[in-house]
C-alpha positions as a printed Julia matrix, in Angstrom:
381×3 Matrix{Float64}:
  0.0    0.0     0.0
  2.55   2.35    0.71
  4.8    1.77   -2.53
  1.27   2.35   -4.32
 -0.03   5.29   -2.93
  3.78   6.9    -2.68
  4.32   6.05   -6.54
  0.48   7.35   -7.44
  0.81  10.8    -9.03
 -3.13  10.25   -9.11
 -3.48  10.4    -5.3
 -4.08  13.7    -3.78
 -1.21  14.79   -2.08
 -3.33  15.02    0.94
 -3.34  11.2     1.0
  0.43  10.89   -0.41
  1.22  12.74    2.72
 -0.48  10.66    5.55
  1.05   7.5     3.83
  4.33   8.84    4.38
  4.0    9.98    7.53
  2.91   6.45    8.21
  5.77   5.01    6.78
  8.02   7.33    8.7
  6.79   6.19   12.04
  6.36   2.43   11.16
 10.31   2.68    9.96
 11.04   4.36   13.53
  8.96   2.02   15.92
 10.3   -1.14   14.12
 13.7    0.15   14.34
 16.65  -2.49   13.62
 14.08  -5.31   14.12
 13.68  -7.79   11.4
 10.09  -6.49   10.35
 12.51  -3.79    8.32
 13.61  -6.41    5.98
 10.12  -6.22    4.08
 10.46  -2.15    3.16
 13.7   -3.57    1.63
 11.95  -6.26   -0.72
  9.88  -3.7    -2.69
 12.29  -0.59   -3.87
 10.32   2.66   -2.21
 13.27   5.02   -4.08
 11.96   6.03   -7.04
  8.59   6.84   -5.58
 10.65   8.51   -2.89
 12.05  10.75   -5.66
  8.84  11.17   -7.69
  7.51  12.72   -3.99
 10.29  14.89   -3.6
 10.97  16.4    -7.28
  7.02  16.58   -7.67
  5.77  20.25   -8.02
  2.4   19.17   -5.66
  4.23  17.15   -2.89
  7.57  19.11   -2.66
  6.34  20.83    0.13
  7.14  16.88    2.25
 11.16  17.6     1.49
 11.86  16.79    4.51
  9.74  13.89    5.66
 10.48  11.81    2.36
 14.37  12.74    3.29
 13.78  11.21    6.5
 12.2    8.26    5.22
 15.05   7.37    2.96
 17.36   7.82    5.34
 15.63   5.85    8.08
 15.72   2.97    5.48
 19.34   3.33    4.24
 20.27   2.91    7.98
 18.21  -0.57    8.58
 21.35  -3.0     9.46
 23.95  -0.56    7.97
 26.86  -2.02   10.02
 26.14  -5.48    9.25
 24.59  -5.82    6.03
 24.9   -3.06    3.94
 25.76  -4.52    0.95
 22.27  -5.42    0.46
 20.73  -2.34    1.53
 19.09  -0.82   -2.16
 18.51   2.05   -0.61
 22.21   2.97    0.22
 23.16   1.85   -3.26
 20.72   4.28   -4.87
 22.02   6.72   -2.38
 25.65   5.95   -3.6
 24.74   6.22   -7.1
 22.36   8.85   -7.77
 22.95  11.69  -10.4
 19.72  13.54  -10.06
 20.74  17.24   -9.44
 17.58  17.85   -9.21
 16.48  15.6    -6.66
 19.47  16.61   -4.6
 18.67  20.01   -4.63
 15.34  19.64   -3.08
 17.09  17.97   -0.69
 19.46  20.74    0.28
 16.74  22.87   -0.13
 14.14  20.9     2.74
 17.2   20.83    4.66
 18.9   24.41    4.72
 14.87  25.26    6.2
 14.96  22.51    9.1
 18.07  23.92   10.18
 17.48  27.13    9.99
 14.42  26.04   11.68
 15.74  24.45   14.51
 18.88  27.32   15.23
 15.88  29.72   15.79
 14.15  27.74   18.04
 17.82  28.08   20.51
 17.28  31.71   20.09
 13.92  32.07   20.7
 15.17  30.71   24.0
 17.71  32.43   24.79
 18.59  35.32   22.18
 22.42  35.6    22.22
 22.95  37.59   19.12
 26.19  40.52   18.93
 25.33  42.93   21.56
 24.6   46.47   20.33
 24.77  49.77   21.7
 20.96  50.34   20.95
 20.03  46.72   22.17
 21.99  47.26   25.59
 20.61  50.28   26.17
 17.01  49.74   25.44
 17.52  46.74   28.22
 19.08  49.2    30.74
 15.4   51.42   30.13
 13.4   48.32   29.98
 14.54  46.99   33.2
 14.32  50.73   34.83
 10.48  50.68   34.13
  8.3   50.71   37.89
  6.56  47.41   36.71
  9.6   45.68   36.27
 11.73  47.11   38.93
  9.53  45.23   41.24
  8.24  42.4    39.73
 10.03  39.27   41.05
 11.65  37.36   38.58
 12.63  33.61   38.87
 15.34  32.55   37.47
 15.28  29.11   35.49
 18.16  26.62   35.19
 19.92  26.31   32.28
 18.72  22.41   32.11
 14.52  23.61   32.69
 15.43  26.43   29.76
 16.6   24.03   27.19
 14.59  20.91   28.42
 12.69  20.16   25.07
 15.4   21.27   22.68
 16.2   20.53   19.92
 13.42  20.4    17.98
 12.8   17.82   15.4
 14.05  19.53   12.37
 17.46  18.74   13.65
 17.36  15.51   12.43
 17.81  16.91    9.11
 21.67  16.56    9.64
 20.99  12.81    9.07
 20.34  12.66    5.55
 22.87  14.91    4.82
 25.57  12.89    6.68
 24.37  10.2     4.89
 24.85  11.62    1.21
 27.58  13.99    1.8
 29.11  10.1     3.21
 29.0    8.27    0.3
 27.49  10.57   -2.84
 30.71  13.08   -4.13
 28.26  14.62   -6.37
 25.77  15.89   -3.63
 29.02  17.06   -1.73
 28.96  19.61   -4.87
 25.95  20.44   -4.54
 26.14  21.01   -0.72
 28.99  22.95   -1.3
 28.03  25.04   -4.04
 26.46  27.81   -2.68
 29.29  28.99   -0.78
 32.07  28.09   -3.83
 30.08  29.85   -5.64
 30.03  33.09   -3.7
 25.75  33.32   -3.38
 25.69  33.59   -0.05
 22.34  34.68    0.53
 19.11  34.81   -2.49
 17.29  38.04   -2.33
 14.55  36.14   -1.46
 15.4   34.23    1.57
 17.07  35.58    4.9
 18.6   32.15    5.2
 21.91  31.59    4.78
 23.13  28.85    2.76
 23.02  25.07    3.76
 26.94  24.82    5.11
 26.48  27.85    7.36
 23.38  26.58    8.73
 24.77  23.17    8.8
 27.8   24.44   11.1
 25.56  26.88   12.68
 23.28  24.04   14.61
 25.93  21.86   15.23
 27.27  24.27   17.22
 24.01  24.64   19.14
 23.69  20.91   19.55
 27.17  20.38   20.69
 27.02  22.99   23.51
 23.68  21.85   24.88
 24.76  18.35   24.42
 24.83  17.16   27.78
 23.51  20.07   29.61
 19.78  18.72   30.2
 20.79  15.37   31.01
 18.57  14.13   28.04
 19.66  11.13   25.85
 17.95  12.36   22.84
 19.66  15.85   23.19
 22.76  13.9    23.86
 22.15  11.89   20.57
 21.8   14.79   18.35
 25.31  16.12   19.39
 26.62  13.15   18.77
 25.22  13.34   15.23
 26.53  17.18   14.81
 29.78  15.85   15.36
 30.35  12.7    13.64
 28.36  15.36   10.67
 31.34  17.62   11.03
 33.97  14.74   10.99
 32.37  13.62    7.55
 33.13  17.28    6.8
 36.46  17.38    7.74
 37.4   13.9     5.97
 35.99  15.49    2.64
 38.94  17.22    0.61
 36.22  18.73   -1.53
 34.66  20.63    1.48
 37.63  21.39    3.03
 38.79  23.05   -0.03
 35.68  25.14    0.05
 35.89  25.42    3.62
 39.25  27.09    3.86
 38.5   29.94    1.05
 37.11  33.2     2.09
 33.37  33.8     2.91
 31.78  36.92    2.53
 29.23  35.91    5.41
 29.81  35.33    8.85
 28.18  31.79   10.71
 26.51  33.11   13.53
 27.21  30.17   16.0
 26.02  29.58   19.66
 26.98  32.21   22.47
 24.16  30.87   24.98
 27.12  29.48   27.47
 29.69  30.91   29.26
 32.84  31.5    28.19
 32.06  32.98   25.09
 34.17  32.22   22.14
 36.13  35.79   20.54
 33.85  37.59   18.36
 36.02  37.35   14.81
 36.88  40.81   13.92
 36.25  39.98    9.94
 34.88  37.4     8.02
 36.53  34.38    8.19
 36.8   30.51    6.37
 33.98  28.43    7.61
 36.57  25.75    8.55
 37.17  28.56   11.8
 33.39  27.79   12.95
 34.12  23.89   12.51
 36.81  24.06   14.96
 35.26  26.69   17.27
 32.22  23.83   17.16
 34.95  21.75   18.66
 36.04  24.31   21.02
 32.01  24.45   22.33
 32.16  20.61   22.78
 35.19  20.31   24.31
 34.75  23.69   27.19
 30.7   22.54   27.71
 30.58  18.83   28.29
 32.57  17.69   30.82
 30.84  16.02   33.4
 32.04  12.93   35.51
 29.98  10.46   32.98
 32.19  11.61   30.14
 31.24  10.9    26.8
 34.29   9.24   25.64
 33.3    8.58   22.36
 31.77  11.97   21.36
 34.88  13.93   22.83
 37.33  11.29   20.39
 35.51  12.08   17.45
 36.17  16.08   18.59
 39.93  15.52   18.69
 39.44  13.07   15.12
 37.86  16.21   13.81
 40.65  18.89   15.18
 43.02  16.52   14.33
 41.95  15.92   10.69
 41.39  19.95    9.87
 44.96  20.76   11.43
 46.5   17.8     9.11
 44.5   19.17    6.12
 45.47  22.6     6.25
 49.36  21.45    6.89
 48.59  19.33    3.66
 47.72  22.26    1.67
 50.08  25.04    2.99
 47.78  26.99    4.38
 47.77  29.03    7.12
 45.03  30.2     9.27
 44.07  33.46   10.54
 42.36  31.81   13.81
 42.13  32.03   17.34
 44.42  29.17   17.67
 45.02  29.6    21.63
 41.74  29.01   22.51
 41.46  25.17   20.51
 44.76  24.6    22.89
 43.14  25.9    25.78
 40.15  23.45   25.56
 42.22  20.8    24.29
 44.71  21.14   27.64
 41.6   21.59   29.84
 40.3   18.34   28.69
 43.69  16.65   29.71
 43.58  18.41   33.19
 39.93  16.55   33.49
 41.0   13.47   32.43
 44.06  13.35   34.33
 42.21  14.98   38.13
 38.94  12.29   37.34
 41.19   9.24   35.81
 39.83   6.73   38.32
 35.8    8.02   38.38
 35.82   7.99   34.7
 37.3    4.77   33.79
 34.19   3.14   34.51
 32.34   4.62   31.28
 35.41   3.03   28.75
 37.58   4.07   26.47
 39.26   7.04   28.73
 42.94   6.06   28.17
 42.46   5.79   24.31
 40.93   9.14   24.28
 44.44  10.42   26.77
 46.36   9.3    23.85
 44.37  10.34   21.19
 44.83  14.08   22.54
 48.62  13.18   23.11
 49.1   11.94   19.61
 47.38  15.11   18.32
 49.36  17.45   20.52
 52.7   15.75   20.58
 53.29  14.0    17.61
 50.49  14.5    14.74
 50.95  18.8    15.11
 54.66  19.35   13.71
 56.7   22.45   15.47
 57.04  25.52   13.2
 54.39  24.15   10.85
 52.23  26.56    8.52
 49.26  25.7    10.45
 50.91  26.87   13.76
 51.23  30.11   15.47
 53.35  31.42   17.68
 50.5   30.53   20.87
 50.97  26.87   19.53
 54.97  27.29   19.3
C-alpha cells in the first residue's frame, strides 16, 4: 500500500502525505528489528524521488528525506551490501532531486537554530540593544516584579526540535554521494551567499551553525535524545572534515559570517572579519570540548572532537595553508580536557575508552601537530 499510494501521481497529495508519515513512524517504531527487511523487498526510491521532485508534494522535502534515510540505515553495520537504498544513495545523479534535498534541509536547520534563540537570544550585543535593556529593566513594573530565574537544564529541556534531524540525511549523502558534496557545497564556492529572497543563509552555514548549538547543549539537560543529536553534529562535522572537496571550500574566504552559539559561558572571541567556515568547525569543537565535561564523560563523542581537530589541522598542513584563527583558545580546551582526564582518571574509567581518548589528545598534541608548521602560530609554538 505504501509503494502504491507513494508512486500514485493520481493520489491527492493530501493522502500521499499521511502515507508517508505512516511510513516514517512504522520505519522508527520497528527500528533495527527484522520487520525492516520487508520495506527492503519492494524498492520505495523512485517513488521517494517522484515525492520529492514533484511540483504538488515538494512541500514533504523533509519527511520523504527522512524516510530514505531511516531505510538506508536498517542493518547498515552489518549488512549493507544489500541495503538498495544505500546503493541508490551511492549512485544517484539527479541534481535535481538533490537540490530539493538541500533545499528541505537548509529550512529545518534554519528552523531548529531559531528555536535556541527564541530561547535564549544571544545575538552581537549592540549599543541600541543594551541600552534599550538598561530602560526596559528601569520601568516601575519591572523594577519590582520578582523574577525567577530558570536553570539552564529547565530552559533548554525540550530542545532541539525535530528539524534537527535533518543533519541525518545529509551525513548520509555527503558520506558516500561526491556529487551531492557539490551540490552542498556550491552555494558557498560559488560566492551566493544569501538569495534576495530568503534571509537564510546557505546550507553549510546553517549546517555548522546548529551543530554548534547541539554540541554545547549536548549534555547540559541530562537528556539522551539531546545527547544523541550532538553526537550526530559531530560525527556530521567529521564527515566534513574527511571530505577534501569541502575542506577546499571550507578554507577559502566567505563573505558571510556563521553566527554560532553564544548561549554558554565563556564565550568564544567575536572574529573581527569574516573568516573561512573551517574557523566555525573548529570553534564547534572548542564548544564541545569547554561545555561537556561532566564525571559520565562521553568518551566517544569527545574522540571524534579531537578526530575532527586533528583531521582539519593535518588538512590545512597538507595544503600550505595558514590560518588566521584564534588558535590559543582550541589549545586551551584541548589542555583543559587533559587536566579533566588526568584529576577524574579513576571516576571515569568506569564509562570506557578514557585512556584511548588520553592518547588520542597526546598523539594530536605531541606528535600528529609538527613544530614551526604553517598551520601553527606562535601561541601553539
Amino acid at each position: 500500500m505504501i509503494a502504491q499510494v507513494l508512486g500514485d501521481d493520481r493520489a491527492p497529495a493530501s493522502i500521499r502525505h499521511q502515507v508517508l508519515q505512516l511510513a516514517v513512524i512504522y520505519t522508527c517504531s520497528i527500528n533495527q528489528l527484522s520487520p525492516g527487511a520487508y520495506l527492503l523487498r519492494r524498492d520505495l526510491f523512485p517513488s521517494i524521488v517522484n515525492l520529492i521532485k514533484s511540483p504538488k508534494t515538494e512541500r514533504f522535502t523533509f519527511e520523504a528525506t527522512l524516510l530514505l534515510s531511516f531505510l538506508a540505515n536498517f542493518h547498515k553495520s552489518d549488512a549493507a551490501k544489500l541495503n538498495p537504498y544505500l546503493q541508490h544513495i551511492r549512485d544517484t545523479d539527479d541534481i535535481e532531486f538533490m537540490g530539493k534535498i538541500c533545499w528541505g534541509a537548509n529550512f529545518a536547520c534554519d528552523a531548529a537554530v531559531k528555536a535556541y534563540q527564541e530561547i535564549s537570544d544571544d545575538s552581537t550585543p549592540t549599543f541600541a540593544k543594551t541600552v534599550g535593556t538598561l530602560i526596559t529593566s528601569l520601568r516601575p513594573d519591572r523594577v519590582l516584579s520578582s523574577q525567577r530565574l530558570t536553570s539552564h537544564r529547565e530552559l533548554f529541556k525540550n530542545q532541539p526540535i525535530e528539524a534537527s534531524v535533518s543533519l541525518l540525511p545529509l551525513f548520509e549523502f555527503i558520506f558516500f554521494n561526491p556529487l551531492f558534496t557539490q551540490i552542498f557545497t556550491d552555494p558557498v564556492s560559488s560566492g551566493k551567499a544569501v538569495t534576495n529572497t530568503s534571509r537564510i543563509p546557505p546550507l553549510p552555514h546553517t549546517t555548522i551553525s546548529l551543530s554548534s548549538y547541539l554540541l554545547t547543549h549536548g549534555t547540559s539537560s541530562s537528556s539522551p535524545r539531546a545527547m544523541a543529536y550532538a553526537n550526530l553534529a559531530m560525527n556530521m562535522l567529521l564527515v566534513l572534515a574527511e571530505n577534501s572537496r569541502v575542506m577546499d571550500v571550507f578554507c577559502g574566504e566567505s563573505s558571510q559570517p556563521i553566527r554560532l552559539c553564544r548561549q554558554r559561558m565563556p564565550l568564544l572571541p567575536l572574529p573581527t572579519s569574516a573568516r573561512p567556515p573551517v574557523c566555525a568547525v573548529l570553534d564547534c569543537c572548542i564548544l564541545w570540548l569547554r561545555h561537556n565535561l561532566h564525571k559520565r564523560l562521553e568518551v566517544y563523542t569527545y574522540t571524534t572532537c579531537i578526530w575532527t581537530c586533528h583531521r582539519i589541522i593535518w588538512y590545512l598542513h597538507k595544503v600550505r595553508v595558514r590560518l588566521d584563527y584564534e588558535w590559543l583558545e582550541l589549545w586551551k580546551a584541548i589542555v583543559g580536557l587533559l587536566a579533566f582526564l588526568t584529576s577524574r582518571l579513576e571516576h571515569l574509567t568506569g564509562t570506557g575508552g578514557v585512556e584511548r581518548l588520553i592518547q588520542e589528545v597526546k598523539d594530536n598534541i605531541e606528535t600528529r601537530v609538527p613544530r614551526g608548521a604553517e598551520t601553527t602560530c606562535r601561541h601553539c609554538v
